[in-house]
CSV table of C-alpha atoms in Angstrom, one decimal:
chain,number,residue,atom,x,y,z
A,1,MET,CA,-274.3,-31.4,-132.2
A,2,PRO,CA,-277.2,-33.9,-132.2
A,3,GLU,CA,-279.1,-34.0,-129.0
A,4,PRO,CA,-278.4,-37.8,-128.3
A,5,LEU,CA,-274.6,-37.3,-128.8
A,6,ALA,CA,-274.6,-34.3,-126.4
A,7,ALA,CA,-276.5,-36.3,-123.9
A,8,ALA,CA,-274.1,-39.2,-124.2
A,9,LEU,CA,-271.1,-37.0,-123.7
A,10,ALA,CA,-272.6,-35.2,-120.8
A,11,ASP,CA,-273.1,-38.7,-119.2
A,12,LEU,CA,-269.5,-39.5,-119.9
A,13,ARG,CA,-268.4,-36.2,-118.3
A,14,THR,CA,-270.3,-37.1,-115.1
A,15,LEU,CA,-268.2,-40.4,-114.8
A,16,LEU,CA,-265.0,-38.9,-115.9
A,17,THR,CA,-265.0,-36.1,-113.2
A,18,ASP,CA,-266.0,-38.4,-110.4
A,19,SER,CA,-262.9,-39.3,-108.5
A,20,ASP,CA,-264.7,-42.0,-106.6
A,21,ARG,CA,-266.1,-43.8,-109.7
A,22,LEU,CA,-263.5,-43.4,-112.5
A,23,VAL,CA,-261.1,-46.3,-113.0
A,24,ARG,CA,-259.7,-45.7,-116.6
A,25,ALA,CA,-260.8,-44.1,-119.7
A,26,VAL,CA,-259.5,-44.1,-123.4
A,27,ALA,CA,-260.5,-41.8,-126.2
A,28,ALA,CA,-259.3,-42.6,-129.8
A,29,GLY,CA,-260.3,-42.7,-133.4
A,30,ARG,CA,-261.8,-39.9,-135.4
A,31,ARG,CA,-265.2,-38.7,-136.6
A,32,ARG,CA,-266.2,-38.5,-140.3
A,33,GLY,CA,-264.4,-35.6,-142.0
A,34,VAL,CA,-262.4,-34.4,-138.9
A,35,THR,CA,-259.4,-35.8,-137.1
A,36,PRO,CA,-258.3,-34.9,-133.5
A,37,GLU,CA,-254.9,-33.3,-133.3
A,38,VAL,CA,-253.9,-36.0,-130.7
A,39,PRO,CA,-254.8,-39.3,-131.8
A,40,ARG,CA,-255.3,-41.0,-128.3
A,41,VAL,CA,-255.9,-39.8,-124.8
A,42,GLU,CA,-256.0,-42.0,-121.6
A,43,LEU,CA,-257.3,-40.7,-118.2
A,44,ARG,CA,-257.1,-42.3,-114.8
A,45,PRO,CA,-257.1,-41.2,-111.2
A,46,VAL,CA,-253.7,-41.2,-109.4
A,47,ARG,CA,-252.4,-40.1,-106.1
A,48,ILE,CA,-249.0,-38.1,-106.1
A,49,GLY,CA,-247.2,-36.2,-103.5
A,50,ALA,CA,-249.5,-33.2,-104.0
A,51,GLY,CA,-252.6,-35.4,-103.4
A,52,PRO,CA,-255.2,-37.1,-105.6
A,53,ARG,CA,-255.2,-36.0,-109.3
A,54,LEU,CA,-256.8,-36.8,-112.6
A,55,GLN,CA,-253.8,-38.1,-114.9
A,56,ILE,CA,-254.2,-37.3,-118.5
A,57,VAL,CA,-251.8,-38.9,-120.9
A,58,GLU,CA,-251.9,-37.7,-124.6
A,59,GLN,CA,-250.2,-39.9,-127.1
A,60,ASP,CA,-249.3,-38.4,-130.4
A,61,ALA,CA,-246.7,-39.3,-133.1
A,62,ALA,CA,-243.8,-37.8,-131.1
A,63,ARG,CA,-244.1,-38.9,-127.5
A,64,PRO,CA,-246.7,-39.2,-124.8
A,65,ARG,CA,-247.4,-36.1,-122.8
A,66,THR,CA,-248.6,-36.5,-119.2
A,67,ARG,CA,-250.3,-34.0,-117.0
A,68,ASN,CA,-251.9,-34.4,-113.5
A,69,VAL,CA,-254.8,-32.0,-112.8
A,70,ALA,CA,-256.6,-31.4,-109.5
A,71,TRP,CA,-260.1,-32.8,-109.1
A,72,GLY,CA,-262.9,-30.2,-109.1
A,73,ALA,CA,-262.8,-27.2,-111.5
A,74,ASP,CA,-259.5,-28.0,-113.1
A,75,ALA,CA,-260.5,-31.6,-113.8
A,76,GLU,CA,-264.0,-30.5,-115.1
A,77,ALA,CA,-262.3,-28.0,-117.4
A,78,ALA,CA,-259.8,-30.4,-118.7
A,79,VAL,CA,-262.5,-33.1,-119.4
A,80,ALA,CA,-264.8,-30.6,-121.1
A,81,GLU,CA,-261.9,-29.8,-123.5
A,82,LEU,CA,-261.2,-33.4,-124.2
A,83,LEU,CA,-264.9,-34.2,-124.8
A,84,ALA,CA,-265.1,-31.3,-127.3
A,85,ARG,CA,-262.5,-33.0,-129.5
A,86,PRO,CA,-263.8,-35.1,-132.4
A,87,TYR,CA,-262.8,-38.5,-131.1
A,88,GLY,CA,-264.9,-41.3,-132.6
A,89,ASN,CA,-264.7,-43.7,-129.6
A,90,TRP,CA,-264.6,-43.4,-125.9
A,91,HIS,CA,-264.2,-46.4,-123.6
A,92,VAL,CA,-264.8,-45.4,-119.9
A,93,THR,CA,-264.6,-47.9,-117.0
A,94,GLY,CA,-266.1,-46.9,-113.7
A,95,THR,CA,-266.5,-48.8,-110.5
A,96,ASP,CA,-270.2,-49.3,-111.3
A,97,ALA,CA,-270.3,-49.3,-115.0
A,98,THR,CA,-268.4,-49.5,-118.2
A,99,VAL,CA,-269.6,-47.1,-121.0
A,100,GLN,CA,-268.5,-47.3,-124.6
A,101,LEU,CA,-269.5,-44.6,-126.9
A,102,ARG,CA,-268.9,-44.7,-130.7
A,103,VAL,CA,-269.9,-41.9,-133.0
A,104,THR,CA,-271.1,-43.2,-136.3
A,105,LYS,CA,-270.4,-41.8,-139.8
A,106,ARG,CA,-273.8,-39.8,-139.5
A,107,GLY,CA,-272.7,-38.3,-136.1
A,108,GLU,CA,-275.0,-40.4,-134.2
A,109,ALA,CA,-274.2,-41.8,-130.7
A,110,GLN,CA,-274.0,-45.6,-130.2
A,111,VAL,CA,-273.7,-46.3,-126.5
A,112,HIS,CA,-273.0,-49.7,-125.0
A,113,ARG,CA,-273.1,-50.2,-121.2
A,114,SER,CA,-271.6,-53.2,-119.2
A,115,ALA,CA,-270.5,-54.0,-115.8
A,116,GLY,CA,-268.0,-51.8,-114.1
A,117,ALA,CA,-264.6,-52.8,-112.5
A,118,GLY,CA,-266.4,-53.2,-109.1
A,119,THR,CA,-263.6,-51.6,-107.0
A,120,PRO,CA,-261.9,-48.3,-107.1
A,121,ALA,CA,-258.7,-48.0,-109.1
A,122,ASP,CA,-255.5,-48.2,-107.2
A,123,THR,CA,-254.4,-44.6,-107.4
A,124,GLU,CA,-250.9,-44.8,-105.9
A,125,HIS,CA,-248.6,-43.2,-108.4
A,126,ASP,CA,-245.7,-45.4,-107.3
A,127,ARG,CA,-247.7,-48.4,-106.6
A,128,ALA,CA,-246.5,-51.9,-107.5
A,129,LYS,CA,-247.3,-52.5,-111.1
A,130,SER,CA,-250.7,-53.8,-112.0
A,131,TYR,CA,-251.1,-56.4,-114.8
A,132,LEU,CA,-253.3,-56.7,-117.8
A,133,LEU,CA,-252.8,-60.4,-117.7
A,134,PRO,CA,-251.5,-61.3,-114.2
A,135,PRO,CA,-248.6,-63.7,-113.8
A,136,ASP,CA,-250.9,-66.1,-112.0
A,137,ASP,CA,-253.6,-66.1,-114.7
A,138,GLU,CA,-255.1,-69.4,-115.3
A,139,LEU,CA,-254.0,-69.2,-119.0
A,140,TYR,CA,-250.4,-69.8,-117.9
A,141,GLY,CA,-251.5,-72.9,-116.1
A,142,VAL,CA,-252.1,-74.3,-119.7
A,143,ILE,CA,-249.3,-72.7,-121.8
A,144,GLY,CA,-246.5,-72.5,-119.1
A,145,GLY,CA,-243.8,-69.9,-119.0
A,146,ASN,CA,-241.7,-68.8,-115.9
A,147,ALA,CA,-242.4,-65.7,-113.9
A,148,ALA,CA,-239.9,-63.5,-115.8
A,149,LYS,CA,-241.4,-64.5,-119.2
A,150,ARG,CA,-245.0,-63.8,-117.9
A,151,ARG,CA,-243.9,-60.3,-116.8
A,152,GLN,CA,-242.4,-59.6,-120.1
A,153,VAL,CA,-245.4,-60.7,-122.0
A,154,ASP,CA,-247.6,-58.5,-119.8
A,155,ALA,CA,-245.5,-55.5,-120.4
A,156,PHE,CA,-245.7,-56.2,-124.0
A,157,LEU,CA,-249.4,-56.4,-123.8
A,158,ARG,CA,-249.4,-53.0,-122.0
A,159,ALA,CA,-247.6,-51.5,-125.0
A,160,LEU,CA,-249.9,-53.2,-127.5
A,161,ASP,CA,-252.9,-51.8,-125.6
A,162,ALA,CA,-251.4,-48.3,-125.7
A,163,THR,CA,-250.8,-48.6,-129.5
A,164,LEU,CA,-254.1,-49.9,-130.8
A,165,PRO,CA,-257.1,-47.6,-131.3
A,166,ALA,CA,-260.2,-48.0,-129.4
A,167,GLN,CA,-262.1,-49.1,-132.5
A,168,LEU,CA,-260.3,-52.2,-133.9
A,169,PRO,CA,-260.6,-53.8,-137.4
A,170,GLU,CA,-263.0,-56.7,-137.9
A,171,PRO,CA,-261.5,-59.2,-137.9
A,172,LEU,CA,-258.2,-58.1,-136.4
A,173,ARG,CA,-255.4,-60.1,-138.0
A,174,VAL,CA,-252.5,-60.5,-135.6
A,175,VAL,CA,-249.2,-62.3,-136.6
A,176,ASP,CA,-246.6,-63.2,-134.1
A,177,LEU,CA,-243.2,-63.7,-135.9
A,178,GLY,CA,-240.7,-65.9,-134.3
A,179,CYS,CA,-243.4,-67.0,-131.7
A,180,GLY,CA,-241.5,-69.9,-130.0
A,181,ASN,CA,-243.5,-71.3,-127.2
A,182,ALA,CA,-246.2,-68.7,-128.1
A,183,TYR,CA,-246.5,-67.2,-124.6
A,184,LEU,CA,-247.1,-63.9,-126.4
A,185,SER,CA,-249.4,-65.2,-129.0
A,186,PHE,CA,-251.8,-66.8,-126.5
A,187,ALA,CA,-251.7,-64.0,-124.1
A,188,ALA,CA,-252.4,-61.4,-126.8
A,189,TYR,CA,-255.3,-63.4,-128.1
A,190,ARG,CA,-256.7,-63.8,-124.6
A,191,TYR,CA,-256.3,-60.0,-123.8
A,192,LEU,CA,-257.6,-58.7,-127.2
A,193,THR,CA,-260.7,-61.0,-127.1
A,194,ASP,CA,-261.6,-61.0,-123.4
A,195,ARG,CA,-260.7,-57.3,-122.6
A,196,ARG,CA,-261.0,-55.5,-125.8
A,197,GLY,CA,-263.8,-57.4,-127.3
A,198,ALA,CA,-262.0,-57.9,-130.6
A,199,HIS,CA,-262.6,-60.6,-133.2
A,200,VAL,CA,-259.1,-61.8,-133.6
A,201,GLN,CA,-257.5,-64.1,-136.0
A,202,LEU,CA,-254.0,-64.9,-134.8
A,203,THR,CA,-251.2,-66.7,-136.6
A,204,GLY,CA,-247.8,-67.6,-134.9
A,205,VAL,CA,-244.8,-68.4,-137.0
A,206,ASP,CA,-241.8,-70.3,-135.9
A,207,ILE,CA,-239.1,-72.2,-137.9
A,208,ARG,CA,-239.5,-75.3,-135.8
A,209,ALA,CA,-242.1,-77.8,-136.7
A,210,ASP,CA,-242.2,-79.3,-133.2
A,211,GLN,CA,-243.1,-75.8,-131.9
A,212,ARG,CA,-245.8,-75.6,-134.4
A,213,ASP,CA,-247.2,-79.0,-133.3
A,214,ARG,CA,-247.0,-78.1,-129.6
A,215,ASN,CA,-248.7,-74.7,-130.0
A,216,THR,CA,-251.4,-76.1,-132.2
A,217,ALA,CA,-252.2,-78.6,-129.6
A,218,LEU,CA,-252.4,-76.0,-127.0
A,219,ALA,CA,-254.8,-73.9,-129.0
A,220,ASP,CA,-257.0,-77.0,-129.5
A,221,ARG,CA,-256.9,-77.6,-125.8
A,222,LEU,CA,-258.0,-73.9,-125.1
A,223,GLY,CA,-260.8,-74.2,-127.6
A,224,TRP,CA,-259.2,-71.6,-129.9
A,225,ALA,CA,-258.0,-73.7,-132.7
A,226,ASP,CA,-260.4,-72.0,-135.2
A,227,ARG,CA,-259.0,-68.6,-134.5
A,228,VAL,CA,-255.4,-69.3,-133.4
A,229,SER,CA,-253.1,-71.2,-135.8
A,230,PHE,CA,-249.4,-71.9,-136.1
A,231,VAL,CA,-247.2,-72.4,-139.2
A,232,ALA,CA,-243.6,-73.7,-139.4
A,233,GLY,CA,-241.3,-71.7,-141.6
A,234,THR,CA,-238.9,-68.8,-141.6
A,235,ILE,CA,-240.1,-65.4,-140.7
A,236,ALA,CA,-239.2,-64.2,-144.1
A,237,ALA,CA,-240.9,-66.8,-146.1
A,238,ALA,CA,-243.7,-68.5,-144.0
A,239,PRO,CA,-247.1,-68.6,-145.9
A,240,VAL,CA,-248.9,-65.7,-144.2
A,241,ASP,CA,-251.0,-63.4,-146.5
A,242,GLY,CA,-250.8,-60.2,-144.2
A,243,ALA,CA,-251.5,-58.7,-140.9
A,244,ASP,CA,-253.0,-55.7,-139.1
A,245,VAL,CA,-250.8,-56.2,-136.1
A,246,VAL,CA,-247.2,-57.6,-136.3
A,247,LEU,CA,-245.7,-58.8,-133.1
A,248,ALA,CA,-242.0,-60.0,-132.6
A,249,LEU,CA,-240.7,-60.6,-129.0
A,250,HIS,CA,-237.0,-61.3,-128.8
A,251,ALA,CA,-236.5,-62.7,-132.3
A,252,CYS,CA,-232.6,-63.2,-132.4
A,253,ASP,CA,-230.2,-60.9,-134.4
A,254,THR,CA,-231.5,-60.3,-138.0
A,255,ALA,CA,-234.6,-62.4,-137.4
A,256,THR,CA,-236.0,-59.0,-135.9
A,257,ASP,CA,-235.1,-57.5,-139.3
A,258,ASP,CA,-237.0,-60.2,-141.1
A,259,ALA,CA,-240.0,-59.5,-139.0
A,260,LEU,CA,-239.9,-55.7,-139.6
A,261,ALA,CA,-239.3,-56.2,-143.3
A,262,ARG,CA,-242.3,-58.6,-143.5
A,263,ALA,CA,-244.5,-56.0,-141.6
A,264,VAL,CA,-243.5,-53.3,-144.1
A,265,ARG,CA,-244.2,-55.5,-147.1
A,266,TRP,CA,-247.6,-56.3,-145.6
A,267,GLN,CA,-248.1,-52.5,-144.9
A,268,ALA,CA,-249.2,-53.5,-141.4
A,269,PRO,CA,-250.7,-50.6,-139.6
A,270,TYR,CA,-249.2,-51.6,-136.2
A,271,VAL,CA,-245.8,-53.1,-135.5
A,272,LEU,CA,-244.4,-53.9,-132.1
A,273,ALA,CA,-240.9,-55.6,-132.0
A,274,ALA,CA,-238.7,-56.2,-129.0
A,275,PRO,CA,-235.2,-57.0,-130.5
A,276,CYS,CA,-233.0,-59.6,-128.9
A,277,CYS,CA,-229.3,-59.9,-129.5
A,278,HIS,CA,-227.4,-57.7,-132.0
A,279,HIS,CA,-224.5,-59.2,-133.9
A,280,GLU,CA,-224.5,-58.0,-137.4
A,281,LEU,CA,-223.3,-54.4,-137.1
A,282,SER,CA,-220.9,-55.2,-134.4
A,283,GLY,CA,-219.1,-57.3,-136.9
A,284,GLN,CA,-219.1,-54.5,-139.4
A,285,LEU,CA,-217.6,-52.1,-136.9
A,286,ARG,CA,-214.9,-54.5,-135.7
A,287,ASP,CA,-211.9,-53.3,-137.6
A,288,ARG,CA,-212.5,-49.5,-137.0
A,289,THR,CA,-209.9,-47.3,-135.3
A,290,ASP,CA,-212.4,-45.0,-133.7
A,291,PRO,CA,-211.8,-44.9,-129.9
A,292,LEU,CA,-215.5,-45.5,-129.3
A,293,LEU,CA,-215.1,-48.9,-131.1
A,294,ARG,CA,-211.8,-50.1,-129.9
A,295,SER,CA,-213.1,-51.9,-126.8
A,296,ALA,CA,-215.2,-55.0,-127.6
A,297,ILE,CA,-217.7,-54.4,-124.8
A,298,LEU,CA,-218.3,-50.7,-125.9
A,299,ARG,CA,-218.4,-51.6,-129.6
A,300,GLU,CA,-221.1,-54.3,-128.8
A,301,ARG,CA,-223.2,-51.8,-126.8
A,302,PHE,CA,-222.9,-49.1,-129.4
A,303,ALA,CA,-223.7,-51.6,-132.2
A,304,ASP,CA,-227.0,-52.4,-130.2
A,305,VAL,CA,-227.9,-48.7,-130.0
A,306,LEU,CA,-227.0,-48.1,-133.7
A,307,THR,CA,-228.9,-51.1,-134.9
A,308,ASP,CA,-232.1,-50.0,-133.3
A,309,ALA,CA,-231.7,-46.3,-134.2
A,310,MET,CA,-231.3,-47.3,-137.8
A,311,ARG,CA,-234.3,-49.8,-137.7
A,312,ALA,CA,-236.4,-47.0,-136.3
A,313,GLU,CA,-235.3,-44.4,-138.8
A,314,LEU,CA,-235.7,-46.8,-141.7
A,315,LEU,CA,-239.4,-47.6,-140.6
A,316,ARG,CA,-240.0,-43.8,-140.3
A,317,ALA,CA,-238.6,-43.4,-143.9
A,318,LEU,CA,-241.1,-45.9,-145.1
A,319,GLY,CA,-244.2,-44.4,-143.5
A,320,TRP,CA,-244.3,-45.5,-139.8
A,321,SER,CA,-244.4,-43.3,-136.9
A,322,VAL,CA,-241.9,-45.1,-134.5
A,323,GLU,CA,-241.3,-44.8,-130.7
A,324,VAL,CA,-238.4,-46.5,-129.1
A,325,VAL,CA,-239.2,-47.2,-125.5
A,326,GLU,CA,-238.3,-49.5,-122.5
A,327,PHE,CA,-241.2,-51.9,-122.3
A,328,VAL,CA,-240.2,-53.8,-119.2
A,329,ASP,CA,-237.7,-53.1,-116.3
A,330,SER,CA,-234.2,-54.2,-117.0
A,331,ALA,CA,-234.3,-56.3,-113.8
A,332,HIS,CA,-236.6,-58.7,-115.7
A,333,THR,CA,-234.5,-58.9,-119.0
A,334,PRO,CA,-231.7,-56.8,-120.4
A,335,ARG,CA,-233.4,-57.0,-123.8
A,336,ASN,CA,-236.0,-54.4,-122.9
A,337,VAL,CA,-236.2,-52.1,-125.8
A,338,LEU,CA,-239.3,-52.0,-127.8
A,339,LEU,CA,-239.9,-50.5,-131.4
A,340,ARG,CA,-243.5,-49.5,-131.5
A,341,GLY,CA,-244.7,-48.3,-134.9
A,342,THR,CA,-248.0,-47.0,-136.3
A,343,ARG,CA,-248.3,-46.3,-140.0
A,344,GLY,CA,-248.7,-42.7,-140.9
A,345,GLY,CA,-248.0,-39.2,-139.3
A,346,VAL,CA,-244.3,-39.1,-140.1
A,347,ASP,CA,-242.0,-36.9,-142.2
A,348,THR,CA,-240.6,-39.5,-144.5
A,349,ALA,CA,-238.1,-37.4,-146.3
A,350,ALA,CA,-236.4,-36.2,-143.0
A,351,ALA,CA,-236.2,-39.8,-141.9
A,352,ARG,CA,-234.6,-41.0,-145.2
A,353,THR,CA,-232.0,-38.3,-144.7
A,354,GLY,CA,-231.5,-39.4,-141.1
A,355,TYR,CA,-231.1,-43.0,-142.1
A,356,GLN,CA,-228.6,-42.4,-144.8
A,357,THR,CA,-226.5,-40.1,-142.5
A,358,LEU,CA,-226.3,-42.9,-140.0
A,359,SER,CA,-225.3,-45.3,-142.8
A,360,ASP,CA,-222.7,-43.0,-144.3
A,361,THR,CA,-221.2,-41.8,-141.0
A,362,TRP,CA,-220.6,-45.2,-139.6
A,363,ARG,CA,-220.1,-47.0,-143.0
A,364,VAL,CA,-222.5,-49.8,-142.2
A,365,SER,CA,-225.1,-51.6,-144.1
A,366,PRO,CA,-227.8,-53.1,-141.9
A,367,ALA,CA,-229.9,-56.1,-142.8
A,368,LEU,CA,-233.2,-54.3,-142.7
A,369,GLY,CA,-231.8,-51.7,-145.2
A,370,ARG,CA,-230.7,-54.4,-147.6
A,371,GLN,CA,-234.1,-56.2,-147.4
A,372,LEU,CA,-236.0,-53.0,-148.1
A,373,ALA,CA,-233.6,-51.4,-150.5
A,374,ASP,CA,-236.0,-51.4,-153.4
A,375,LEU,CA,-238.4,-49.3,-151.4
A,376,LEU,CA,-235.9,-46.7,-150.6
A,377,SER,CA,-234.7,-46.2,-154.2
């Protein structure tokens, strides 16, 4: 290992193992010619019943794995093992400094230092949830949105942050399909540029021309009009060339399918969709004699689950590793399921079989499957 890189990693180790200074750290990306087994790892100090710990969350294609290790020898050993992995990027925030390490293609260390968080992390494991973009952020004074909507948007941003790698494409093309009043569009742009330092080009799509005009005026008021734009049109046909990140927050019924189909056609590396109401499969199941489907309320709830299960399996069949998670507490909205997809790292053959099994077993033909039938043949 080149001496400058070894020195940079040693500097990171000092910060990562200091329980009084560490606030949060993220490692992701790969080095030239070698890929870490786990794509992304996050570290932060927490306090649980057993006392203060270093929490390590490893996020692979299957599901996040969390472990809490005691400070001292255990934390030092865990950090040493993580630093030995071939991550291409480290972003470590401390109370007194923020250190970003990027390993170049030549194996050289590029280190950037900036101001730290200023105060220690809130380490209470069961603490009130912190926000990436607080509900009282000044941005909302311009764009509006009630408290429930602001909490949903912040929860969506948290999922977005956990999905994206430390090193982002330049520029990062983000498309919000079915953006409505564009709370998510503006918040995502604010977060990605201010907190992640990304060069973002964001486009919001909504079928209503008056929404386009309102949102365009807000982008101009915020001074973002050259980087945040809006178009009026359907999700399926709006004139947008492609995206690195596709967002869809509560697009109604099959509009979510339109958004997912557009993301697939674009081969978007990252897809985050929180579906809204589900009606299509409930209608297809209406005349069945199965006891599970006899009651209307149970049929509708089952149709919700089946719809999202088939969406996830279809995305996997076409090359996306997909997690289905709860992105916000159900107290804030009953529509709290999130499909979070990253292109690659999935057994497509097994997923095709799984999708077909669901379709054959329940004798249903979901909208997303019909839209992407040519890619499945």
